[in-house]
Coordinates of C-alpha atoms in Angstrom, one line a residue:
M1 CA -25.3 -32.5 6.1
D2 CA -26.0 -36.0 5.4
F3 CA -26.0 -36.8 1.5
D4 CA -26.6 -40.8 2.1
Y5 CA -29.2 -42.3 0.6
S6 CA -32.0 -43.3 2.9
P7 CA -33.5 -47.1 2.6
K8 CA -36.6 -45.6 1.3
V9 CA -34.6 -43.9 -1.4
Q10 CA -32.4 -46.7 -1.8
E11 CA -35.3 -49.2 -3.0
L12 CA -37.1 -46.2 -4.8
R13 CA -34.0 -45.7 -6.7
S14 CA -33.7 -49.5 -7.7
R15 CA -37.2 -49.6 -9.1
V16 CA -36.9 -46.6 -10.9
D17 CA -33.3 -47.8 -12.5
G18 CA -35.0 -51.2 -13.3
F19 CA -37.8 -49.3 -14.9
M20 CA -35.6 -47.6 -17.1
Q21 CA -33.5 -50.5 -17.8
E22 CA -36.6 -52.6 -18.4
F23 CA -38.7 -50.1 -20.7
I24 CA -37.1 -46.8 -21.4
F25 CA -33.9 -47.4 -22.9
P26 CA -35.0 -50.1 -25.3
Q27 CA -38.3 -47.8 -26.5
E28 CA -35.5 -44.6 -27.3
H29 CA -36.1 -45.6 -30.9
R30 CA -39.9 -45.9 -31.1
F31 CA -40.0 -42.8 -29.2
H32 CA -38.2 -40.7 -32.0
Q33 CA -39.8 -42.9 -34.6
E34 CA -43.1 -41.1 -33.5
V35 CA -42.4 -38.4 -33.4
E36 CA -40.8 -37.8 -36.7
E37 CA -43.8 -39.5 -38.2
N38 CA -46.0 -37.3 -36.2
T39 CA -44.2 -34.2 -37.4
R40 CA -44.2 -35.1 -41.0
N41 CA -48.2 -35.5 -40.8
G42 CA -48.4 -32.0 -39.2
R43 CA -49.0 -32.9 -35.8
R44 CA -45.5 -32.5 -33.8
W45 CA -46.9 -32.6 -30.7
T46 CA -49.5 -35.3 -30.7
P47 CA -48.4 -37.5 -27.5
T48 CA -46.7 -40.8 -28.4
R49 CA -48.2 -44.2 -27.7
V50 CA -44.9 -45.6 -26.2
V51 CA -45.3 -42.7 -23.5
E52 CA -48.7 -43.1 -23.0
E53 CA -48.4 -46.9 -22.6
L54 CA -44.9 -46.5 -20.3
K55 CA -47.2 -44.1 -18.3
A56 CA -49.5 -46.8 -17.3
K57 CA -46.7 -49.7 -16.3
A58 CA -45.2 -46.9 -14.4
R59 CA -48.6 -45.8 -12.2
A60 CA -49.1 -50.0 -12.0
A61 CA -45.5 -50.1 -10.4
G62 CA -46.0 -47.3 -7.9
L63 CA -43.5 -45.4 -9.8
W64 CA -45.8 -42.4 -10.5
N65 CA -45.7 -38.5 -8.8
L66 CA -42.5 -39.3 -7.2
F67 CA -41.6 -35.5 -7.4
L68 CA -44.9 -34.5 -5.0
P69 CA -43.7 -33.7 -1.3
E70 CA -46.0 -33.1 1.6
S71 CA -49.1 -35.0 0.2
K72 CA -50.3 -38.3 0.5
R73 CA -51.0 -37.8 -3.5
G74 CA -47.0 -38.2 -3.6
A75 CA -44.2 -40.0 -2.5
G76 CA -43.9 -37.4 0.4
L77 CA -40.1 -36.9 -0.7
T78 CA -37.7 -34.3 0.4
N79 CA -35.8 -32.6 -2.7
L80 CA -32.8 -34.1 -1.2
E81 CA -34.4 -37.6 -1.4
Y82 CA -36.0 -36.9 -5.0
A83 CA -32.8 -35.9 -6.6
P84 CA -31.4 -39.4 -7.1
L85 CA -34.4 -40.4 -9.1
A86 CA -34.7 -37.6 -11.5
E87 CA -31.3 -37.8 -12.3
L88 CA -32.1 -41.8 -12.9
M89 CA -35.0 -40.2 -15.0
G90 CA -32.6 -37.4 -16.7
G91 CA -30.9 -40.5 -18.6
V92 CA -33.4 -39.9 -21.4
T93 CA -34.8 -36.7 -22.5
W94 CA -38.8 -37.9 -22.1
A95 CA -38.7 -40.2 -19.5
S96 CA -39.8 -38.2 -16.8
E97 CA -42.9 -37.9 -18.6
V98 CA -43.5 -41.6 -17.7
F99 CA -43.4 -41.0 -14.2
N100 CA -45.5 -38.4 -14.3
C101 CA -42.6 -36.1 -12.8
S102 CA -41.8 -33.7 -16.0
A103 CA -41.7 -30.0 -15.8
P104 CA -43.5 -27.3 -15.9
D105 CA -46.1 -29.8 -14.8
T106 CA -44.4 -30.7 -11.5
G107 CA -43.9 -26.9 -10.2
N108 CA -47.3 -26.2 -11.1
M109 CA -48.8 -29.2 -9.6
E110 CA -47.1 -28.2 -6.7
L111 CA -47.9 -24.7 -6.4
L112 CA -51.3 -26.1 -7.4
Q113 CA -51.2 -28.7 -4.6
L114 CA -50.3 -25.9 -1.8
Y115 CA -52.2 -22.6 -2.7
G116 CA -54.8 -23.5 -4.8
T117 CA -58.6 -23.3 -3.8
D118 CA -60.9 -26.8 -3.8
E119 CA -62.1 -25.9 -7.3
Q120 CA -58.7 -25.4 -8.7
K121 CA -57.8 -28.5 -7.4
S122 CA -61.0 -30.4 -8.6
R123 CA -60.6 -28.6 -12.0
W124 CA -57.4 -28.8 -12.4
L125 CA -54.5 -30.4 -9.8
L126 CA -56.1 -34.0 -10.0
P127 CA -56.2 -34.6 -14.3
L128 CA -52.6 -33.4 -13.6
L129 CA -51.8 -35.6 -11.0
N130 CA -53.7 -38.5 -13.4
G131 CA -51.4 -37.7 -16.4
E132 CA -54.7 -36.9 -18.0
I133 CA -53.9 -33.3 -19.4
R134 CA -50.4 -30.9 -19.4
S135 CA -49.7 -27.3 -18.3
G136 CA -47.3 -24.5 -19.0
F137 CA -45.7 -22.0 -17.2
M138 CA -45.7 -19.0 -17.9
M139 CA -42.2 -16.5 -17.1
T140 CA -40.3 -15.4 -20.2
E141 CA -40.6 -12.2 -21.6
P142 CA -39.4 -10.7 -24.7
E143 CA -38.2 -7.7 -23.3
V144 CA -36.2 -8.8 -20.1
A145 CA -34.1 -11.4 -18.6
S146 CA -37.1 -12.7 -17.1
S147 CA -34.6 -16.1 -15.2
D148 CA -34.5 -13.4 -12.6
A149 CA -38.4 -12.6 -11.4
T150 CA -37.5 -9.1 -10.2
N151 CA -37.2 -8.3 -14.1
I152 CA -40.3 -9.6 -14.9
R153 CA -43.1 -6.8 -16.2
T154 CA -46.2 -8.4 -17.0
E155 CA -48.7 -6.8 -14.7
I156 CA -51.5 -8.6 -12.9
R157 CA -54.0 -5.5 -11.8
R158 CA -57.2 -6.0 -10.0
D159 CA -60.4 -5.0 -11.5
G160 CA -63.3 -5.5 -9.5
D161 CA -64.2 -9.8 -9.7
D162 CA -61.4 -9.8 -12.1
Y163 CA -57.7 -9.2 -12.5
V164 CA -56.4 -8.0 -15.9
I165 CA -53.2 -9.0 -16.8
N166 CA -51.1 -7.1 -19.5
G167 CA -47.9 -8.3 -20.8
R168 CA -46.3 -10.4 -23.3
K169 CA -44.8 -14.1 -22.9
W170 CA -43.2 -16.3 -25.1
W171 CA -40.6 -19.8 -25.1
I172 CA -43.9 -21.4 -23.1
T173 CA -43.1 -25.4 -22.7
N174 CA -46.4 -27.2 -23.3
A175 CA -48.2 -24.6 -25.2
G176 CA -48.3 -26.7 -28.6
D177 CA -49.1 -29.6 -26.2
P178 CA -53.1 -30.5 -27.4
R179 CA -53.3 -31.7 -23.8
C180 CA -52.0 -28.4 -22.3
R181 CA -55.5 -27.1 -20.6
L182 CA -54.0 -24.7 -17.9
F183 CA -51.1 -21.9 -17.6
I184 CA -49.9 -20.5 -14.2
V185 CA -48.4 -16.9 -15.4
M186 CA -46.0 -15.1 -13.3
G187 CA -46.4 -11.3 -13.5
L188 CA -46.5 -8.4 -11.2
T189 CA -49.3 -7.5 -8.5
D190 CA -47.3 -5.2 -6.6
P191 CA -44.5 -2.9 -8.6
D192 CA -44.3 -0.7 -5.8
A193 CA -43.4 -3.0 -3.3
E194 CA -40.0 -3.6 -1.8
R195 CA -37.6 -5.6 -3.4
V196 CA -34.8 -7.0 -0.8
L197 CA -31.8 -8.3 -2.0
S198 CA -29.2 -10.1 -0.1
T199 CA -25.6 -10.9 -1.6
K200 CA -24.1 -13.9 -1.3
G201 CA -20.6 -14.5 -3.1
P202 CA -20.8 -13.5 -6.8
T203 CA -24.3 -13.6 -7.4
A204 CA -27.6 -11.3 -6.1
T205 CA -30.1 -13.9 -4.6
L206 CA -34.0 -12.9 -3.7
R207 CA -34.5 -13.4 0.2
L208 CA -38.0 -13.8 0.9
S209 CA -39.0 -14.0 4.2
E210 CA -42.2 -14.8 5.8
G211 CA -45.4 -13.0 5.0
C212 CA -43.6 -10.6 3.0
S213 CA -45.1 -8.2 0.5
H214 CA -43.2 -9.2 -3.1
P215 CA -44.4 -7.8 -6.3
C216 CA -44.6 -10.7 -8.0
S217 CA -47.5 -13.4 -7.7
F218 CA -49.3 -16.2 -9.9
C219 CA -52.7 -16.5 -11.9
V220 CA -53.9 -19.6 -13.5
I221 CA -55.6 -19.1 -17.0
P222 CA -57.4 -21.8 -18.7
K223 CA -55.6 -22.4 -22.4
L224 CA -58.8 -21.6 -24.1
R225 CA -60.3 -18.7 -22.4
G226 CA -61.1 -15.8 -24.5
G227 CA -58.3 -13.1 -24.1
L228 CA -55.7 -15.1 -24.7
Q229 CA -54.2 -14.4 -28.4
S230 CA -52.1 -17.2 -29.8
R231 CA -50.0 -14.9 -31.2
Q232 CA -46.1 -14.6 -30.8
P233 CA -45.5 -13.2 -28.3
I234 CA -48.8 -14.0 -26.6
R235 CA -50.7 -11.4 -25.1
F236 CA -53.5 -11.4 -22.2
Q237 CA -56.7 -9.6 -21.2
Q238 CA -58.8 -10.9 -18.2
C239 CA -58.4 -12.8 -15.5
P240 CA -61.2 -14.0 -13.1
Q241 CA -60.3 -13.8 -9.3
A242 CA -61.0 -17.5 -8.9
H243 CA -57.6 -18.3 -10.7
V244 CA -55.7 -16.6 -8.5
C245 CA -53.2 -19.0 -7.2
G246 CA -53.0 -18.1 -3.4
S247 CA -53.2 -14.5 -1.8
P248 CA -51.7 -11.7 -4.2
R249 CA -50.0 -10.6 -0.8
L250 CA -49.1 -13.0 1.4
H251 CA -48.6 -16.3 -0.6
P252 CA -46.1 -15.2 -3.8
P253 CA -42.8 -15.3 -1.4
K254 CA -44.1 -18.9 -0.9
T255 CA -45.0 -20.0 -4.0
L256 CA -41.6 -18.4 -5.4
Y257 CA -39.8 -20.4 -3.2
R258 CA -41.8 -23.5 -4.1
S259 CA -41.1 -23.4 -7.6
S260 CA -37.2 -22.7 -7.5
S261 CA -37.1 -25.4 -4.8
C262 CA -37.2 -28.2 -7.6
L263 CA -34.5 -26.6 -9.5
G264 CA -32.0 -28.6 -8.0
A265 CA -33.7 -31.8 -8.9
R266 CA -34.1 -30.9 -12.3
C267 CA -30.3 -29.9 -12.5
A268 CA -29.7 -33.3 -11.1
E269 CA -31.4 -35.0 -14.1
C270 CA -30.1 -32.0 -16.5
R271 CA -26.4 -33.5 -15.6
W272 CA -27.4 -37.0 -16.1
W273 CA -28.6 -36.7 -19.3
R274 CA -25.3 -35.0 -20.5
Q275 CA -23.1 -37.5 -18.8
R276 CA -24.9 -39.9 -21.2
D277 CA -24.0 -37.7 -24.2
V278 CA -20.7 -36.6 -23.4
P279 CA -19.2 -40.3 -23.8
Q280 CA -20.7 -40.9 -27.5
S281 CA -19.8 -37.4 -28.6
E282 CA -16.2 -38.3 -27.4
G283 CA -15.9 -41.5 -29.4
H284 CA -16.4 -43.5 -26.6
P285 CA -18.6 -46.4 -26.1
Q286 CA -22.0 -45.2 -24.8
T287 CA -23.1 -46.3 -21.2
R288 CA -26.4 -46.5 -19.5
G289 CA -27.7 -47.2 -16.2
T290 CA -26.7 -45.8 -12.3
K291 CA -23.6 -44.0 -12.4
P292 CA -20.6 -46.0 -10.9

C-alpha cells in the first residue's frame, strides 16, 4: 500500500501546519487562561472566545470540515489522506475544534451525512457543519466494557411510532457544553441477533458483512427532550421513530463501520500530542511543528 502523501494532501498539510504555527500555538496560554476564568466563575464549559475567533479564521482559509469524506460538504479526503492533517491538529488538544474536526462531532456528522433523513440533516447536520452547535455520542455504560459494542446493554425497542430506550450511559463527551443540542445513542435493537466474530491475531474483531443484521443501532436524541434525566448515569425513556439514524435492520453494520473508521485518524492526532509532551517531560526542549 502506498502511504506517500498525494499533492493534494501535501498542500493541505502545509496550510494546516502554517495555520497551527501562526494562530494556534501562540494562543495556547490564552486558551488556558480563559478556561481557568470560566471555571472560577462556575461556567467551565462556556465556549472560549479564542476558539470562536480562530474558527472564523480557519473557515475563511478553507480549512474547514476536512474530516468529512465522500461529500461536497467536506474536503472529500479518505481516512488515509485525513490522518496526517489530524496528526498536525493533535499538536494542541483543542485545535481540532478550530477546524470543526473534533470528536464526537466528526463521527456524528458522518453518520447523519450518510444515513440521516432530510429532516435530521436540516435540523442537526447543517448546524454542526457550520460549527454552530455541538453533539454527544452515548456509548459508555457503567456495567460493561463498552469499547466492545457487543457488550452494550442499553435497549432500543420499537413501540408504535416511538422507540423506547432503556439503559444507562455515562462519560459523555460534550454533555456539559451549552452548545450541545443532540446525542447519538448506541443501543440494542435486536438482542437475539447473531454475533459473528472473526479471530485474527490476539483479539476478536467484529465482522460486519453487507446487509447483515447486527444488534446495535443508533438513535438521535435532542438534548432538551423530555424523558432524558440529567443524572449520573443518564437514563432514557422515549425516542420518536423520526430520530432513528438509518434503518434498524440494515444500516447498523455500515454505521458501526463508519463510526470506527475515524479511529485511525484520531489515533494519529493523539500520537502527535503525546510526542509533543514526551520531550518536555524528559527535560528536553519542547519542539513544535511538523515531525522531522
